[in-house]
Short mmCIF file of C-alpha atoms and ligand atoms in Angstrom, two decimals:
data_model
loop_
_atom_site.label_atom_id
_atom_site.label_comp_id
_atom_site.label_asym_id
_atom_site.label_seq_id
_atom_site.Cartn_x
_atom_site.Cartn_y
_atom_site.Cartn_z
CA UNK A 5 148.76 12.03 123.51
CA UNK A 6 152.75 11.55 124.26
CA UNK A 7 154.60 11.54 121.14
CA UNK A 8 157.12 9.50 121.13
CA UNK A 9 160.39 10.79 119.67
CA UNK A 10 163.77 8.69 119.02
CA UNK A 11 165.50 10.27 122.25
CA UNK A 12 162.07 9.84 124.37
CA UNK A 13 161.73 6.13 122.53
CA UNK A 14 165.59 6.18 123.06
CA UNK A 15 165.23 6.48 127.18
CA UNK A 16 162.72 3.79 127.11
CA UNK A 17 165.45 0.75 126.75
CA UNK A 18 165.82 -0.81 129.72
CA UNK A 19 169.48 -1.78 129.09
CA UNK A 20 170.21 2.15 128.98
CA UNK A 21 172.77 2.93 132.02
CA UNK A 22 170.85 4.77 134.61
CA UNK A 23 173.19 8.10 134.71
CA UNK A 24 172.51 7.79 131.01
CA UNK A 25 168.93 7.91 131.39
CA UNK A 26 168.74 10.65 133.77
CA UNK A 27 170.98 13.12 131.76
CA UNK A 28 168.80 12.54 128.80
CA UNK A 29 165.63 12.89 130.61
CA UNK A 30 167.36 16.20 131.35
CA UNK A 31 168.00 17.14 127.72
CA UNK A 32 164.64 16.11 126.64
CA UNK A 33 163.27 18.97 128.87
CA UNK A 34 165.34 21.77 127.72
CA UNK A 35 167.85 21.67 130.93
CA UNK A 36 171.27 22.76 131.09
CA UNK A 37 173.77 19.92 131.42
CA UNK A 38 176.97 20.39 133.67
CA UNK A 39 180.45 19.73 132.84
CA UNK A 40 180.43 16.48 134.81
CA UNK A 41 177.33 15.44 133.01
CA UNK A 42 179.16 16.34 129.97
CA UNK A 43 182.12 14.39 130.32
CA UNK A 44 180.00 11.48 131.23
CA UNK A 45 178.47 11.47 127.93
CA UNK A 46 181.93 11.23 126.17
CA UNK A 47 183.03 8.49 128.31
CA UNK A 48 180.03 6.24 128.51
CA UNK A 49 177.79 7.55 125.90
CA UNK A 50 177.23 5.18 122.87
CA UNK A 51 177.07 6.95 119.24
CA UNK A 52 173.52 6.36 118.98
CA UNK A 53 172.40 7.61 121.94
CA UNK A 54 174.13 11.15 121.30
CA UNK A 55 173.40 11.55 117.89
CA UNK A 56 169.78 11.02 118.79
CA UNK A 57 170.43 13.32 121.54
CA UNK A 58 171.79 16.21 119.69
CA UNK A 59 169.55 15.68 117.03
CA UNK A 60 166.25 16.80 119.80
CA UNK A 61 168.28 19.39 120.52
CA UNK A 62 168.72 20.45 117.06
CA UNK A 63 165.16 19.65 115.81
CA UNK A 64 164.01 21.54 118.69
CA UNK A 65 166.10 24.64 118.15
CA UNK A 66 166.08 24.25 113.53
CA UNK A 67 163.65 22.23 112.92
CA UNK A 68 164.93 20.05 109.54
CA UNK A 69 166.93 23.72 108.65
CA UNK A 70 170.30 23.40 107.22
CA UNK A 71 171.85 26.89 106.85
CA UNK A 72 175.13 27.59 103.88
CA UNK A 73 176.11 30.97 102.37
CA UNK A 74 177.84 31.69 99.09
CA UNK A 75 181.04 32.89 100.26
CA UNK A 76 184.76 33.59 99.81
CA UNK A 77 188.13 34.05 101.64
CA UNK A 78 191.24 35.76 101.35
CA UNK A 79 194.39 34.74 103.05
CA UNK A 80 196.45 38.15 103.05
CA UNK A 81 199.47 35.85 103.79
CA UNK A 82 200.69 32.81 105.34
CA UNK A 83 203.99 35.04 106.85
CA UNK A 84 203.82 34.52 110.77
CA UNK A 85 205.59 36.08 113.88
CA UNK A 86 203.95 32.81 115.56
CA UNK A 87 204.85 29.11 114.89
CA UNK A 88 201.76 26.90 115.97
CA UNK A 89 202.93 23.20 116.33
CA UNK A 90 199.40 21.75 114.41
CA UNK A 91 199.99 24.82 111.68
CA UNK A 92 200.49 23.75 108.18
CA UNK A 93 200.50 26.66 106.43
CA UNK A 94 202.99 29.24 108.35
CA UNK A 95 206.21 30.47 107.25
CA UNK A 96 208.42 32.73 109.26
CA UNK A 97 208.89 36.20 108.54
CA UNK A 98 212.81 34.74 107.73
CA UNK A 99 211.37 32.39 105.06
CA UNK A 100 208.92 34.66 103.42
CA UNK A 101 210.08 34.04 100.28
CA UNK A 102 208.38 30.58 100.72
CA UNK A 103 205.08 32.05 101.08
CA UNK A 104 202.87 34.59 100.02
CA UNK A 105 201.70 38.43 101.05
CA UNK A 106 199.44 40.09 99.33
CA UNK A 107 198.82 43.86 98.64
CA UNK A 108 196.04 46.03 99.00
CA UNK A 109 195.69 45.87 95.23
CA UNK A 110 195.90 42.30 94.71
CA UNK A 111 192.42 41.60 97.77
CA UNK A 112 190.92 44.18 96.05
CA UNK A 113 190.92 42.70 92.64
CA UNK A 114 189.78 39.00 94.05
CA UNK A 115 187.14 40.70 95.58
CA UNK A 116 186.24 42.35 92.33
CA UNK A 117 186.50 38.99 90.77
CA UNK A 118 182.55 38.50 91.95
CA UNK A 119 181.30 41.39 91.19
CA UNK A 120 178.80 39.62 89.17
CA UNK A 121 178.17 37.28 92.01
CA UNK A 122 175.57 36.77 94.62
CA UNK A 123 178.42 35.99 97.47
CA UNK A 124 177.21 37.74 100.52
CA UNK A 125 180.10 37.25 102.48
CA UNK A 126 184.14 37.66 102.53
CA UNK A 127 185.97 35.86 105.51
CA UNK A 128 189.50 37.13 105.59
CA UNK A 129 192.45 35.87 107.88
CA UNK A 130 195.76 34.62 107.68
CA UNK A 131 198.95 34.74 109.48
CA UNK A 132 200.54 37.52 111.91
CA UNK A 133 202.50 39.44 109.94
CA UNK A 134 204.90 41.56 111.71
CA UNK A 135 204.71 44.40 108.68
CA UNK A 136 200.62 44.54 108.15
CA UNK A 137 199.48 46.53 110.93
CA UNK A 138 195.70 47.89 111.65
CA UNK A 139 196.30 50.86 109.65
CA UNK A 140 197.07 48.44 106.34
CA UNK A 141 194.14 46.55 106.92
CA UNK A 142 191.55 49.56 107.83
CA UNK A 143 192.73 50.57 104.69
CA UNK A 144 191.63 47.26 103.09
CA UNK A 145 188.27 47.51 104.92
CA UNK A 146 187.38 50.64 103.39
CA UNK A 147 188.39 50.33 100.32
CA UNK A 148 186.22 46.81 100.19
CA UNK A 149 183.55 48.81 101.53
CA UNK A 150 183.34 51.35 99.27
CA UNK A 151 183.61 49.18 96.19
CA UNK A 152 180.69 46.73 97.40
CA UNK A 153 179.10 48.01 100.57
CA UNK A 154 176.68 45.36 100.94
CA UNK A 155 179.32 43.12 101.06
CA UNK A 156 179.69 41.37 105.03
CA UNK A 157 183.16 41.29 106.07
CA UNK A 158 183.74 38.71 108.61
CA UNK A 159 187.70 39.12 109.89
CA UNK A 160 190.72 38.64 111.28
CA UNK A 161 191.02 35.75 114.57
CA UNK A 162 191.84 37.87 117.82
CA UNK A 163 195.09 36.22 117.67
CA UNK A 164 195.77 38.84 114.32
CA UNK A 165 193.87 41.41 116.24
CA UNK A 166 195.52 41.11 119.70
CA UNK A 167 198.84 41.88 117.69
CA UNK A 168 197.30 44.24 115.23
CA UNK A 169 196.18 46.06 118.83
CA UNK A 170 199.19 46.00 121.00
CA UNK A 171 201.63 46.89 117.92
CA UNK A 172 199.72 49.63 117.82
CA UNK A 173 199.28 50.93 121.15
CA UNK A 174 195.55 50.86 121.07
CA UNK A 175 193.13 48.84 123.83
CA UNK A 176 191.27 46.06 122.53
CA UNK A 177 187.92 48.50 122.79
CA UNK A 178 190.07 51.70 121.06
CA UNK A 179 191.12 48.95 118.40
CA UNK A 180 187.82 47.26 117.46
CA UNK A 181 186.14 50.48 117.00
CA UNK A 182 188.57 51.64 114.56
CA UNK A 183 188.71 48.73 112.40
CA UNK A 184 184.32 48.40 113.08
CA UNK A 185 184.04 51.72 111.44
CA UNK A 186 186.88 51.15 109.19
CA UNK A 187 184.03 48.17 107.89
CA UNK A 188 184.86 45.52 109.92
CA UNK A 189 180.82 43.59 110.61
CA UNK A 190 181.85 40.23 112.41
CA UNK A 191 184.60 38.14 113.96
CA UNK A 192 185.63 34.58 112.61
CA UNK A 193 186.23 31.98 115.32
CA UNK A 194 189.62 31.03 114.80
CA UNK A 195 192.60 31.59 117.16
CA UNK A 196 190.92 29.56 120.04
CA UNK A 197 192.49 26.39 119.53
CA UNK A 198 192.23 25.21 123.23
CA UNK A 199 192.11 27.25 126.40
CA UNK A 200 193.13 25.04 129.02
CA UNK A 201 196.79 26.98 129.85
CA UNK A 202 199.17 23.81 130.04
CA UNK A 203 197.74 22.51 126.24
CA UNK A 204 197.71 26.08 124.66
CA UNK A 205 201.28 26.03 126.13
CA UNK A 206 202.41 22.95 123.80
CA UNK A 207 200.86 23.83 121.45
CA UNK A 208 200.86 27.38 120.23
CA UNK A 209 202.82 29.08 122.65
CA UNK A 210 203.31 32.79 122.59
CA UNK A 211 199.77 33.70 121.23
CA UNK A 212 197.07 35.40 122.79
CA UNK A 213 195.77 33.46 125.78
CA UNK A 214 192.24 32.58 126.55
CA UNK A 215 191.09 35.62 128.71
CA UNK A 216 192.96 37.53 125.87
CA UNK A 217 190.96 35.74 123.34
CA UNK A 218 187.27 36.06 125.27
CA UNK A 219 187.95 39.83 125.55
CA UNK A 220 188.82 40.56 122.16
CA UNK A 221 184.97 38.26 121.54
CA UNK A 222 183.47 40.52 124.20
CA UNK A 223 184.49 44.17 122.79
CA UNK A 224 183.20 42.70 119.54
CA UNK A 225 180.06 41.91 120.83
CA UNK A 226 179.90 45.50 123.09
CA UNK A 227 179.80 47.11 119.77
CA UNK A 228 176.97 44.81 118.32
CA UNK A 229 179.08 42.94 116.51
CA UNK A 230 178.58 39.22 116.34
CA UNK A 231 181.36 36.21 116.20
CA UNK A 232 181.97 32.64 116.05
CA UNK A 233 183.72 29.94 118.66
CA UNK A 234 186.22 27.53 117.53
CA UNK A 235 188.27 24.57 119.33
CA UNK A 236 190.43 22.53 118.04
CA UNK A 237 190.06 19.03 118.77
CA UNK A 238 191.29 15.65 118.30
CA UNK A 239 195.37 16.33 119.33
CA UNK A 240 196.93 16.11 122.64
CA UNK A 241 193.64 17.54 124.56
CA UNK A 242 191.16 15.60 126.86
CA UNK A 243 187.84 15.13 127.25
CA UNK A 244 188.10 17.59 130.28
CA UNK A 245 190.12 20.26 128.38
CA UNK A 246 187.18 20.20 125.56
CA UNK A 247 184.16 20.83 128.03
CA UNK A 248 186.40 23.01 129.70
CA UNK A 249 187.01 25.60 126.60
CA UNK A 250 182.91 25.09 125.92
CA UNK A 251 182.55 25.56 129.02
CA UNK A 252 184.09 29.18 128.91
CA UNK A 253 182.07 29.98 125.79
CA UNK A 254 178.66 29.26 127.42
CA UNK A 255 179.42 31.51 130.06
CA UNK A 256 180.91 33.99 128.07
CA UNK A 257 177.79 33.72 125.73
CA UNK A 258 175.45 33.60 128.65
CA UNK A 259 176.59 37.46 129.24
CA UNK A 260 176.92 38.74 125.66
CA UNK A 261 174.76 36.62 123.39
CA UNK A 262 176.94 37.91 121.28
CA UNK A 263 177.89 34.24 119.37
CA UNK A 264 176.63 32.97 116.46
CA UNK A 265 177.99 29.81 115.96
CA UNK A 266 180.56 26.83 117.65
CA UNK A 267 182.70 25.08 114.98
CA UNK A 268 184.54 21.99 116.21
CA UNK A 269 187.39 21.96 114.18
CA UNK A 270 189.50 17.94 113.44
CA UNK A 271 192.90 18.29 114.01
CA UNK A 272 194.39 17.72 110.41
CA UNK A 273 198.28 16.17 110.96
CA UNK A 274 199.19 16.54 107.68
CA UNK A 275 202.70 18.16 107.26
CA UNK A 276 202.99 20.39 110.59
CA UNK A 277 204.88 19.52 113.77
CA UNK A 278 202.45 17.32 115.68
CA UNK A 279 202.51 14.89 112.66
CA UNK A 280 202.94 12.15 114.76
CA UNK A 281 199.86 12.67 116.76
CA UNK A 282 196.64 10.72 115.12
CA UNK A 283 193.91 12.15 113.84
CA UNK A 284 190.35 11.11 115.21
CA UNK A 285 188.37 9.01 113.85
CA UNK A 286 184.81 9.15 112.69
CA UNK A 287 183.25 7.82 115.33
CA UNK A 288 185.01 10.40 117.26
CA UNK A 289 184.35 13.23 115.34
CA UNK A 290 180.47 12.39 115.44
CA UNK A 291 180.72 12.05 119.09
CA UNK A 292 182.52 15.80 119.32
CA UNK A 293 179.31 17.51 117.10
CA UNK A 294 176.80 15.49 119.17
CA UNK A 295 178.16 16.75 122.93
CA UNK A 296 178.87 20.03 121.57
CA UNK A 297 175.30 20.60 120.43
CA UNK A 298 174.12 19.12 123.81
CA UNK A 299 176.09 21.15 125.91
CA UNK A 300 176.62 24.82 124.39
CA UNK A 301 172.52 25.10 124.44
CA UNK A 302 172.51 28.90 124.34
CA UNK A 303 175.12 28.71 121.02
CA UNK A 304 172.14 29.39 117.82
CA UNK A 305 174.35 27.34 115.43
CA UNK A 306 176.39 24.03 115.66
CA UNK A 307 178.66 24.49 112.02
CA UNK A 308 180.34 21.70 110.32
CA UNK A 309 183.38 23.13 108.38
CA UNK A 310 183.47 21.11 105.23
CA UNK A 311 186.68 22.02 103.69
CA UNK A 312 187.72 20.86 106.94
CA UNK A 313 186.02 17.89 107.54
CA UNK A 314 185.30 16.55 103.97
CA UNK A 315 182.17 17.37 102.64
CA UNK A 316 181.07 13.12 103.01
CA UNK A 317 181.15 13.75 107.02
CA UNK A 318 180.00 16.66 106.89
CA UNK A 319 176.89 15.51 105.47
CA UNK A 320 177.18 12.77 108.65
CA UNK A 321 177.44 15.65 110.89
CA UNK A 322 173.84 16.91 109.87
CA UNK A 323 172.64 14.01 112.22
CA UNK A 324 174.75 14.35 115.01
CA UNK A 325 173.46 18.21 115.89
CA UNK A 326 174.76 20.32 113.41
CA UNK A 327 172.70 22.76 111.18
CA UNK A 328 175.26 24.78 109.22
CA UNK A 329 178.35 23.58 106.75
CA UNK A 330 179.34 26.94 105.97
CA UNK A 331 180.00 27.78 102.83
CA UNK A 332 180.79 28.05 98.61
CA UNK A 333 184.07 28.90 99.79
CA UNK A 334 185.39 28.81 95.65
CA UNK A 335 188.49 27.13 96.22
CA UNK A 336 189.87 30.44 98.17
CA UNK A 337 191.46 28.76 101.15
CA UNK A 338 194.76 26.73 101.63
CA UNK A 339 194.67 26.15 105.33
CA UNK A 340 192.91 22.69 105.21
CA UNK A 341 194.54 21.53 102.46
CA UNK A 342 197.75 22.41 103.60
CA UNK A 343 197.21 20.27 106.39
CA UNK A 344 195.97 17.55 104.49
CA UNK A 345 192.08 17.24 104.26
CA UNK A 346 190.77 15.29 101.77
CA UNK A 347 189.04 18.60 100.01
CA UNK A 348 192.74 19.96 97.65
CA UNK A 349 190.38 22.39 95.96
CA UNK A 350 187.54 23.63 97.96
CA UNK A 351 184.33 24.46 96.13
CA UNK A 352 180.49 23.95 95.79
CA UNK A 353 178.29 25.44 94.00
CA UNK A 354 175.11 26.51 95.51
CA UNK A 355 173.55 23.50 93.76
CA UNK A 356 176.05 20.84 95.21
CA UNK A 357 175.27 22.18 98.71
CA UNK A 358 171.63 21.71 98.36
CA UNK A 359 171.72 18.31 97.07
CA UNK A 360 174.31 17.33 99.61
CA UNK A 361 171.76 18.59 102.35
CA UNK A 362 168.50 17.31 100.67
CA UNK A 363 170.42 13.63 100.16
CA UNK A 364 170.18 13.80 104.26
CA UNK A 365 166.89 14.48 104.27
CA UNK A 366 167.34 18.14 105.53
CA UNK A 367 165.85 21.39 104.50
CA UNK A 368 168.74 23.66 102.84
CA UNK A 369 168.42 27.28 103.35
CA UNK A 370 170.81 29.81 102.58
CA UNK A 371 171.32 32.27 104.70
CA UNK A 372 173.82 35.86 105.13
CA UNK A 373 176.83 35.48 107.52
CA UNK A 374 174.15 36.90 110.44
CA UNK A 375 171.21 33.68 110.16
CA UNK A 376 168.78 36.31 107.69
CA UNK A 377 167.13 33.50 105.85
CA UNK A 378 168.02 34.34 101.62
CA UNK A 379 166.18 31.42 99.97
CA UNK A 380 164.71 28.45 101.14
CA UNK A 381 165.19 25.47 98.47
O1 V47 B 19 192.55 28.93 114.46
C1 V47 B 19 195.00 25.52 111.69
C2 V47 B 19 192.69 25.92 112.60
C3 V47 B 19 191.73 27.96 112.40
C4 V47 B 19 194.96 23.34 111.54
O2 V47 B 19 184.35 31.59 112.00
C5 V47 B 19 193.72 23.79 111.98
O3 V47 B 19 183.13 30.93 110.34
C6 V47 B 19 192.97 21.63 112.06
O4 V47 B 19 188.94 29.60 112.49
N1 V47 B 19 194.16 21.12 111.66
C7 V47 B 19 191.40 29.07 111.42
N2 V47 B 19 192.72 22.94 112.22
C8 V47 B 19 190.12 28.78 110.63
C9 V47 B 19 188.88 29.21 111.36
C10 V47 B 19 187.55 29.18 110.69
C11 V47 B 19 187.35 28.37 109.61
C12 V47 B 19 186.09 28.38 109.02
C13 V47 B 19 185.07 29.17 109.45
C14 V47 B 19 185.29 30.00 110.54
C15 V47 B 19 184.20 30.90 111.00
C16 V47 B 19 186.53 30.00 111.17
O5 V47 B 19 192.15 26.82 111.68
C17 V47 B 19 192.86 28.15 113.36
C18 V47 B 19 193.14 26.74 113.80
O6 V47 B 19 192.33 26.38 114.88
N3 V47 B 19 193.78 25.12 112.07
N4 V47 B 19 195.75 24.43 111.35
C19 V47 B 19 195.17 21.94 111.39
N5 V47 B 19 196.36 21.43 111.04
FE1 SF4 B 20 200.21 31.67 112.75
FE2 SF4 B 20 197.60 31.06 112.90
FE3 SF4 B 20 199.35 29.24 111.94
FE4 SF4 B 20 199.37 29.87 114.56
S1 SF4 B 20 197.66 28.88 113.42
S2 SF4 B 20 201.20 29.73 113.20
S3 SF4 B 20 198.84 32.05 114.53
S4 SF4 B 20 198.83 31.20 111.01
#
């Protein structure tokens, strides 16, 4: 007996556009799509047809799954040598009275601050500042370490670490090594923005490029180490220049297997220098999660960034592919709401999360920053 699924029932409608039909037929079976096939689902695909799409694709890969972790960040400072046109949050090293740096004392004690916490995980970035160099933040990394060493430490973009590297003379593999045994575990996915040369050009300029970025990812992932994929979306970019950055990653990750997860992340326009570009809309955000999950079929994890997105579409986004919304988070982040998402102060408890994954009829499981399964609710 067939069983008929809503994208088998879905390829059954005989008003479904043939090229449609065929790249779905493609999906159903577990084939690779191509970056033609790709941009023809942006272009002509309706909403419903890729959310029930990337929903196969995600049933087939999670099952009803929905992955969070109880988490924090620290933002060591917002000072910056660069100055990203959709970045909110910067100040230059001239105006650093404006923002904030923090010493090796002051991380320390927020990390101590949940000592009688189950967080499993500290995600750390910020901006490039010309004065914290690898040493300061090895420094940081042990001393994390040896207060709570079962504590994952997921850090720094490769746009921090290309400059932490080259300011100090070290090659990307010299550099990771130190700061991996220093107690660095995984990479964060920020920095990537968009790869295409001309875009990255207009609009962060000056910061590691894309073969600069993949080879900061693929020392990582020589060492063991795992990471995450980001692209910003939703500015000045095309269609083409998205499926062209995924398209990197999924040959990158084809290699190194090295990724864990792809986070889309909605150009905010709130306050920064490409104010006057729109943001997407919610049809168009859907869209984004539902093609990414298609196409990046060898990424584990599709991850919906709430703080980003607002946790309301994020809860959306669990239909249109995606199986993780990050985490607790504990209202330790000012990036998003610098930029002007609708989350000022972002936090959920562990019981929030659930309920906001069990309202859309998923299965919430909480998981460590590697995908080890902590408690199923
Ligand atoms: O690289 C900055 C983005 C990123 C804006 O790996 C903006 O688990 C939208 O990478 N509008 C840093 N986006 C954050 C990041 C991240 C976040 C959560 C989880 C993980 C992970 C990684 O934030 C930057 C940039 O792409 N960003 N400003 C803005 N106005
Ligand atoms: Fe600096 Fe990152 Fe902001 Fe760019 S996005 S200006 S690198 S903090």
């Amino acid at each position: 007996m067939t069983t008929i699924t809503a994208a088998s029932g879905i390829l059954e409608d005989p008003s479904l556009q043939p090229k449609l039909r065929q790249i779905g037929e493609k999906i159903i079976s577990g084939k690779r799509i191509s970056k033609e096939e790709a941009l023809h689902l942006f272009e002509d695909g309706s909403l419903a047809f890729l959310g029930a799409m990337a929903n196969h694709v995600r049933e087939s890969k999670h099952g009803q799954k929905t992955y969070f972790n109880r988490n924090f960040h620290i933002e060591p400072t917002n000072v910056c040598v660069f100055s990203c046109k959709f970045c909110s949050y910067s100040r230059l090293y001239a105006h650093r009275e404006e923002g904030w740096e923090l010493s090796i004392d002051d991380m320390l004690n927020i990390v101590k601050k949940y000592d009688d916490q189950a967080v499993t995980e500290v995600h750390i970035v910020g901006g490039v500042h010309p004065k914290m160099d690898i040493h300061y933040f090895a420094d940081l990394l042990r001393k994390i370490k040896t207060h709570r060493p079962g504590l994952h430490i997921k850090g720094f973009t490769a746009v921090e670490l290309d400059y932490m590297f080259r300011k100090a003379k070290m090659s990307i593999a010299e550099g990771m090594l130190y700061l991996h045994k220093a107690g660095l575990d995984s990479l964060p996915g920020g920095g990537a923005e968009i790869f295409d040369p001309e875009i990255r050009e207009q609009i962060s300029a000056d910061k590691v490029n894309a073969d600069g970025w993949l080879a900061i990812h693929a020392a990582a992932h020589a060492l063991g180490m795992h990471s995450n994929a980001t692209m910003l979306y939703g500015h000045i970019e095309k269609y083409e220049h998205r499926i062209d950055h995924m398209d990197r990653l999924r040959t990158m990750q084809d290699e190194t297997k090295g990724f864990n997860c792809f986070i889309p992340l909605k150009f905010r326009n709130h306050d920064n220098e490409m104010s006057y570009v729109p943001e997407s809309g919610i049809v168009e955000d859907m869209k984004m999660y539902a093609v990414a999950r298609i196409f990046m079929d060898n990424f584990p994890h599709l991850k919906a960034y709430w703080p980003m997105l607002g946790r309301q579409n994020a809860q959306l986004t669990l239909s249109f592919g995606v199986n993780d919304l990050d985490g607790t988070i504990d209202d330790t982040t000012k990036i998003y709401s610098m930029a002007g998402s609708e989350e000022q102060k972002p936090s959920m408890s562990t019981t929030e999360l659930v309920n906001l994954i069990k309202q859309a009829k998923r299965k919430p499981v909480e998981r460590d920053t590697l995908y080890h399964e902590i408690i199923e609710y």
